Short mmCIF file of C-alpha atoms in Angstrom, two decimals:
data_model
loop_
_atom_site.label_atom_id
_atom_site.label_comp_id
_atom_site.label_asym_id
_atom_site.label_seq_id
_atom_site.Cartn_x
_atom_site.Cartn_y
_atom_site.Cartn_z
CA MET L 1 43.65 106.26 80.86
CA GLU L 2 41.88 106.79 84.17
CA ALA L 3 42.11 110.57 83.72
CA PHE L 4 40.91 110.25 80.11
CA ILE L 5 37.85 108.26 81.23
CA ARG L 6 37.09 110.71 84.04
CA GLY L 7 37.07 113.68 81.67
CA LEU L 8 35.06 111.94 78.96
CA PRO L 9 31.44 113.24 78.97
CA LYS L 10 29.18 110.31 79.79
CA ALA L 11 25.57 109.41 80.54
CA GLU L 12 24.57 106.67 82.97
CA LEU L 13 21.38 104.83 82.05
CA HIS L 14 21.27 101.81 84.37
CA LEU L 15 21.61 102.86 87.99
CA HIS L 16 19.43 101.80 90.93
CA LEU L 17 19.39 104.59 93.49
CA GLU L 18 18.84 102.12 96.33
CA GLY L 19 21.93 100.33 95.06
CA THR L 20 24.10 103.39 95.80
CA LEU L 21 23.49 103.10 99.56
CA GLU L 22 27.03 103.09 100.89
CA PRO L 23 27.69 101.56 104.35
CA ALA L 24 28.54 104.93 105.94
CA LEU L 25 25.19 106.42 104.94
CA ALA L 26 23.32 103.25 105.88
CA LEU L 27 24.81 103.36 109.39
CA ARG L 28 24.09 107.08 109.74
CA LEU L 29 20.45 106.61 108.78
CA ALA L 30 20.15 103.57 111.04
CA ARG L 31 21.33 105.68 113.98
CA LYS L 32 18.97 108.49 113.00
CA HIS L 33 15.95 106.17 113.03
CA ARG L 34 17.17 103.96 115.90
CA ILE L 35 17.26 100.91 113.67
CA GLU L 36 19.43 98.04 114.86
CA LEU L 37 21.55 96.69 112.01
CA PRO L 38 23.36 93.36 112.34
CA HIS L 39 26.68 95.16 111.81
CA SER L 40 27.88 98.28 113.60
CA THR L 41 30.92 99.43 111.58
CA ILE L 42 31.50 100.39 107.97
CA ALA L 43 34.00 97.55 107.53
CA GLU L 44 31.63 94.95 108.98
CA LEU L 45 28.72 96.15 106.87
CA GLN L 46 30.87 96.25 103.74
CA HIS L 47 32.07 92.71 104.45
CA SER L 48 28.46 91.56 104.79
CA TYR L 49 27.80 92.50 101.16
CA GLN L 50 28.48 88.92 100.11
CA PHE L 51 26.21 87.10 97.69
CA THR L 52 26.32 84.22 95.26
CA ASP L 53 23.51 85.03 92.83
CA LEU L 54 20.86 87.60 92.03
CA GLN L 55 18.43 86.45 94.71
CA SER L 56 20.98 86.47 97.53
CA PHE L 57 22.02 89.96 96.45
CA LEU L 58 18.40 91.14 96.44
CA ASP L 59 17.90 89.81 99.97
CA ILE L 60 20.79 91.99 101.23
CA TYR L 61 19.78 94.95 99.04
CA LEU L 62 16.18 95.01 100.28
CA ALA L 63 17.21 94.59 103.90
CA ALA L 64 19.59 97.57 103.70
CA SER L 65 16.90 99.73 102.08
CA LYS L 66 14.91 99.63 105.31
CA VAL L 67 16.98 102.49 106.73
CA LEU L 68 15.40 104.82 104.14
CA ARG L 69 12.41 106.27 105.99
CA ASP L 70 11.75 109.93 105.29
CA GLU L 71 12.11 112.42 102.44
CA ASP L 72 15.47 113.66 103.70
CA ASP L 73 16.83 110.10 103.57
CA PHE L 74 15.96 109.73 99.89
CA HIS L 75 17.39 113.18 99.24
CA ALA L 76 20.65 112.23 100.98
CA LEU L 77 20.88 108.96 99.04
CA THR L 78 20.35 110.64 95.66
CA SER L 79 22.58 113.61 96.46
CA ALA L 80 25.47 111.33 97.42
CA TYR L 81 25.21 109.53 94.09
CA LEU L 82 25.05 112.78 92.12
CA ARG L 83 28.18 114.12 93.83
CA ARG L 84 29.98 110.94 92.86
CA ALA L 85 28.60 111.13 89.32
CA HIS L 86 29.83 114.70 88.94
CA SER L 87 33.32 113.69 90.06
CA GLN L 88 33.34 111.00 87.36
CA GLY L 89 32.42 113.22 84.43
CA ILE L 90 28.80 112.07 84.22
CA VAL L 91 26.63 114.82 82.75
CA HIS L 92 23.28 113.02 82.36
CA VAL L 93 21.65 110.29 84.45
CA GLU L 94 18.57 108.14 83.96
CA VAL L 95 18.07 106.52 87.33
CA PHE L 96 15.81 103.76 88.62
CA PHE L 97 13.91 103.77 91.89
CA ASP L 98 11.87 100.94 93.44
CA PRO L 99 8.87 102.48 95.22
CA GLN L 100 7.39 99.08 96.10
CA SER L 101 10.33 98.24 98.35
CA HIS L 102 9.35 101.30 100.41
CA THR L 103 5.58 101.52 100.15
CA GLU L 104 5.30 97.95 101.45
CA ARG L 105 6.95 99.35 104.60
CA ASP L 106 4.27 102.05 104.78
CA ILE L 107 6.54 104.76 103.38
CA ALA L 108 4.35 107.03 101.26
CA PHE L 109 5.04 107.12 97.53
CA VAL L 110 5.25 110.92 97.66
CA THR L 111 7.91 110.69 100.38
CA VAL L 112 10.13 108.57 98.17
CA LEU L 113 9.52 110.63 95.04
CA GLY L 114 9.82 113.96 96.85
CA GLY L 115 13.28 113.29 98.27
CA ILE L 116 14.66 111.91 95.02
CA ARG L 117 13.16 114.67 92.91
CA ARG L 118 14.46 117.43 95.18
CA ALA L 119 17.99 116.01 94.95
CA LEU L 120 17.84 115.63 91.17
CA LEU L 121 16.80 119.25 90.73
CA GLN L 122 19.53 120.35 93.12
CA GLY L 123 22.08 118.28 91.18
CA GLU L 124 21.02 119.98 87.98
CA ARG L 125 21.50 123.41 89.54
CA GLU L 126 24.81 122.65 91.27
CA PHE L 127 26.51 120.27 88.83
CA GLY L 128 24.64 120.73 85.55
CA ILE L 129 23.64 117.05 85.55
CA SER L 130 20.42 116.53 83.62
CA HIS L 131 18.19 113.63 84.57
CA ARG L 132 15.32 111.32 83.81
CA LEU L 133 13.60 109.28 86.51
CA ILE L 134 12.47 105.69 85.86
CA LEU L 135 9.97 103.93 88.13
CA CYS L 136 10.72 100.21 88.31
CA PHE L 137 8.24 97.48 89.18
CA LEU L 138 9.53 94.57 91.25
CA ARG L 139 8.87 91.55 89.08
CA HIS L 140 8.80 89.06 91.96
CA LEU L 141 5.63 90.84 93.14
CA SER L 142 2.30 90.51 91.35
CA ALA L 143 1.15 92.39 88.29
CA ALA L 144 -1.76 93.68 90.35
CA GLU L 145 0.68 95.24 92.82
CA ALA L 146 2.61 96.79 89.93
CA MET L 147 -0.63 98.28 88.60
CA ARG L 148 -1.41 99.78 92.03
CA THR L 149 2.06 101.34 92.08
CA LEU L 150 1.52 102.77 88.61
CA GLU L 151 -1.78 104.28 89.74
CA GLN L 152 0.01 105.87 92.71
CA ALA L 153 2.54 107.35 90.31
CA LEU L 154 0.18 108.71 87.66
CA PRO L 155 -0.70 111.94 89.54
CA HIS L 156 3.06 112.65 89.47
CA LYS L 157 3.83 111.39 85.97
CA ALA L 158 5.26 114.73 84.89
CA MET L 159 8.23 113.90 87.14
CA ILE L 160 8.67 110.36 85.75
CA ALA L 161 10.02 109.65 82.27
CA ALA L 162 9.56 105.90 82.03
CA VAL L 163 8.67 102.67 83.76
CA GLY L 164 11.02 99.72 84.13
CA LEU L 165 11.09 96.16 85.38
CA ASP L 166 13.71 94.80 87.79
CA SER L 167 14.27 92.24 90.58
CA THR L 168 14.67 88.53 89.94
CA GLU L 169 13.91 87.40 86.40
CA SER L 170 13.61 83.70 87.11
CA GLY L 171 9.97 82.64 86.92
CA HIS L 172 8.75 86.16 86.15
CA PRO L 173 8.63 86.64 82.37
CA PRO L 174 7.85 89.98 80.74
CA ALA L 175 4.40 88.70 79.72
CA LYS L 176 3.35 88.89 83.39
CA PHE L 177 3.43 92.70 83.18
CA ALA L 178 2.10 93.31 79.67
CA ASP L 179 -1.09 95.02 80.88
CA VAL L 180 0.80 97.28 83.28
CA PHE L 181 3.18 98.44 80.56
CA GLU L 182 0.30 98.97 78.14
CA ARG L 183 -1.38 101.23 80.70
CA ALA L 184 1.88 103.12 81.25
CA ARG L 185 2.32 103.65 77.51
CA GLY L 186 -1.23 104.93 77.31
CA GLU L 187 -0.31 107.52 79.91
CA GLY L 188 2.63 108.71 77.81
CA LEU L 189 5.43 106.99 79.73
CA LEU L 190 8.39 105.38 77.99
CA ALA L 191 9.50 101.86 78.92
CA VAL L 192 12.64 99.84 79.65
CA ALA L 193 13.06 96.41 81.21
CA HIS L 194 15.71 94.17 82.72
CA ALA L 195 15.91 91.10 80.50
CA GLY L 196 18.45 88.50 79.49
CA GLU L 197 20.64 88.71 82.60
CA GLU L 198 19.32 85.88 84.74
CA GLY L 199 16.51 85.12 82.29
CA PRO L 200 16.93 83.67 78.78
CA ALA L 201 17.27 85.48 75.48
CA SER L 202 13.54 84.95 74.91
CA TYR L 203 12.88 87.42 77.73
CA VAL L 204 14.68 90.08 75.69
CA ARG L 205 12.47 89.34 72.71
CA ASP L 206 9.33 89.37 74.88
CA ALA L 207 10.31 92.67 76.50
CA LEU L 208 10.52 94.18 73.03
CA ASP L 209 7.38 92.59 71.61
CA LEU L 210 5.06 92.49 74.64
CA LEU L 211 6.23 95.40 76.77
CA LYS L 212 7.28 97.59 73.79
CA VAL L 213 10.40 98.80 75.60
CA GLN L 214 12.74 101.37 74.07
CA ARG L 215 15.85 99.70 75.47
CA ILE L 216 16.95 96.55 77.29
CA ASP L 217 18.72 96.60 80.65
CA HIS L 218 21.53 94.01 80.69
CA GLY L 219 20.60 91.79 77.72
CA VAL L 220 23.87 89.86 77.96
CA ARG L 221 22.22 86.55 77.03
CA CYS L 222 21.01 87.88 73.67
CA GLU L 223 23.80 85.93 71.97
CA GLU L 224 21.90 82.71 72.69
CA ASP L 225 19.64 83.79 69.79
CA PRO L 226 21.59 84.96 66.70
CA GLN L 227 18.40 86.25 65.07
CA LEU L 228 17.76 88.39 68.14
CA VAL L 229 21.26 89.84 67.91
CA ASP L 230 20.61 90.66 64.27
CA ARG L 231 17.40 92.42 65.29
CA LEU L 232 19.11 94.41 68.04
CA LEU L 233 21.68 95.52 65.48
CA ARG L 234 19.15 96.28 62.76
CA GLU L 235 16.76 98.21 65.00
CA ARG L 236 19.57 99.86 66.97
CA ILE L 237 18.02 98.81 70.29
CA PRO L 238 20.26 99.86 73.17
CA LEU L 239 21.57 97.45 75.80
CA THR L 240 22.54 99.01 79.15
CA MET L 241 25.26 96.65 80.33
CA CYS L 242 26.94 96.51 83.74
CA PRO L 243 30.21 94.53 83.63
CA LEU L 244 31.24 94.60 87.31
CA SER L 245 27.70 93.72 88.38
CA ASN L 246 27.61 90.76 86.01
CA VAL L 247 30.85 89.40 87.43
CA ARG L 248 29.78 89.83 91.07
CA LEU L 249 26.52 88.01 90.30
CA LYS L 250 28.45 85.30 88.43
CA VAL L 251 26.82 85.94 85.07
CA PHE L 252 30.40 85.94 83.77
CA PRO L 253 33.44 84.50 85.62
CA ARG L 254 35.57 87.57 84.85
CA VAL L 255 35.25 90.92 83.10
CA ALA L 256 37.62 89.42 80.53
CA ASP L 257 34.82 86.98 79.61
CA HIS L 258 32.11 89.63 79.21
CA ASN L 259 30.50 90.02 75.78
CA ILE L 260 30.15 93.82 75.80
CA ARG L 261 33.20 94.42 73.62
CA ARG L 262 32.25 91.68 71.18
CA LEU L 263 28.76 93.14 70.80
CA LEU L 264 30.20 96.64 70.45
CA GLN L 265 32.44 95.41 67.62
CA ARG L 266 29.36 93.87 65.97
CA GLY L 267 27.92 97.39 65.89
CA LEU L 268 25.26 97.05 68.61
CA CYS L 269 24.35 100.09 70.72
CA VAL L 270 25.80 98.80 73.99
CA THR L 271 26.50 101.09 76.93
CA ILE L 272 28.45 100.83 80.20
CA ASN L 273 26.70 101.41 83.53
CA SER L 274 27.21 100.59 87.20
CA ASP L 275 23.87 99.03 88.28
CA ASP L 276 24.20 98.86 92.11
CA PRO L 277 27.69 100.27 92.65
CA ALA L 278 27.72 100.26 96.46
CA TYR L 279 27.44 96.47 96.29
CA PHE L 280 29.32 95.61 93.11
CA GLY L 281 32.64 97.29 93.73
CA GLY L 282 32.61 100.21 91.35
CA TYR L 283 30.78 103.21 89.95
CA LEU L 284 30.69 104.11 86.26
CA ASN L 285 34.36 104.96 85.76
CA GLU L 286 35.47 101.78 87.49
CA ASN L 287 33.34 99.85 84.98
CA TYR L 288 34.89 101.74 82.05
CA LEU L 289 38.36 101.11 83.43
CA ALA L 290 37.65 97.39 83.92
CA VAL L 291 36.52 97.09 80.30
CA GLN L 292 39.68 98.86 79.17
CA GLN L 293 42.10 96.93 81.39
CA GLN L 294 40.54 93.46 81.39
CA LEU L 295 38.80 93.34 78.01
CA GLY L 296 41.35 95.40 76.13
CA ALA L 297 38.92 98.07 74.91
CA THR L 298 40.74 100.74 72.94
CA PRO L 299 40.34 104.48 73.53
CA ASP L 300 38.23 104.68 70.37
CA GLU L 301 35.94 101.94 71.72
CA LEU L 302 35.58 103.72 75.06
CA VAL L 303 34.65 106.87 73.19
CA GLN L 304 32.07 104.93 71.18
CA LEU L 305 30.59 103.54 74.41
CA ALA L 306 30.27 107.10 75.72
CA ARG L 307 28.65 108.20 72.45
CA ASN L 308 26.24 105.27 72.70
CA SER L 309 25.24 106.38 76.19
CA PHE L 310 23.81 109.61 74.78
CA GLU L 311 22.32 107.99 71.70
CA ALA L 312 20.49 105.50 73.97
CA SER L 313 19.28 108.18 76.38
CA PHE L 314 15.84 109.77 76.52
CA LEU L 315 17.29 113.22 75.92
CA PRO L 316 15.81 115.23 73.03
CA THR L 317 17.84 115.19 69.82
CA PRO L 318 19.36 118.69 70.20
CA GLN L 319 20.78 117.80 73.63
CA LYS L 320 22.09 114.48 72.37
CA SER L 321 23.82 116.29 69.52
CA ARG L 322 25.33 118.81 71.90
CA TRP L 323 26.91 116.11 74.03
CA LEU L 324 28.14 114.17 71.01
CA ARG L 325 29.90 117.33 69.84
CA ALA L 326 31.33 117.77 73.35
CA ILE L 327 32.77 114.26 73.16
CA ASP L 328 34.36 115.06 69.79
CA ASP L 329 35.83 118.27 71.19
CA TYR L 330 37.18 116.42 74.24
CA VAL L 331 38.85 113.75 72.12
CA ARG L 332 40.48 116.35 69.85
CA ARG L 333 42.08 118.18 72.77
CA THR L 334 42.87 115.10 74.90
CA PRO L 335 45.11 112.71 72.98
CA VAL L 336 45.69 109.30 74.58
CA GLN L 337 48.98 107.49 74.08
#
């Protein structure tokens, strides 16, 4: 099954680049910039990735991001993820980046974007991985700060497919950013938003109605509102779910308790993703394997999840169709017992 999952063509739609910062790279960049980290070995740093909820995770995540200083650092971070993605059979990525966590440290927006963009183009040449880049606003910061970040991005909007909304949901409803998302839409950018992970199901509804997002990141609490679930099904609104992340952040006690398979069986367009894999114990294939082993997903269901990943993507229809045919071809020549 592990080999079947690895060979299955897949897209990843919910991946924070800063969340792929593995301890080895963090230590290397710390040495490069003469930054003193509280831990000096890979094992110690890995062990320090302990958290009890979303906020305690974000505290660790933002602290580690401080080793990212110049364009080459962002290139190294993105390149490392793309190498891993290629090894896992990922052929298309739609990745998040958080410019505010860097610009507030006086790192220029163009430095962040330049390193990421250079790596994405290199990954397309070397591995054939297509990409879309999504600029996320940190929702614990003000809407005014988000608007300033959008204005910094607009001269480079040809490189950015969409805007998103991440960081802690609690106390920061989608309505807070309605004007920012309206401005982004007016500039031709698509939209996604984290909703219904830490926040209630009403945040999912508000993200759809107020922010006009094309898909919901996480959305696991949608089941609190049966009418919302019916809407997600009827309108075929994708949910980019992250099972291992949800368990590590105690949204669910175990993968076996996750609702992704139940929602898939209802017919919703749910997808599997890895979120912040350096911190949550697994990249995309580890999430697929956990859903298969702990939730009992069948090979046909795993294939449907992979198909959903392309349907939910921002790829043009001809490319989506090409990858859906590639999945069909793969399944025909790769029987699973």
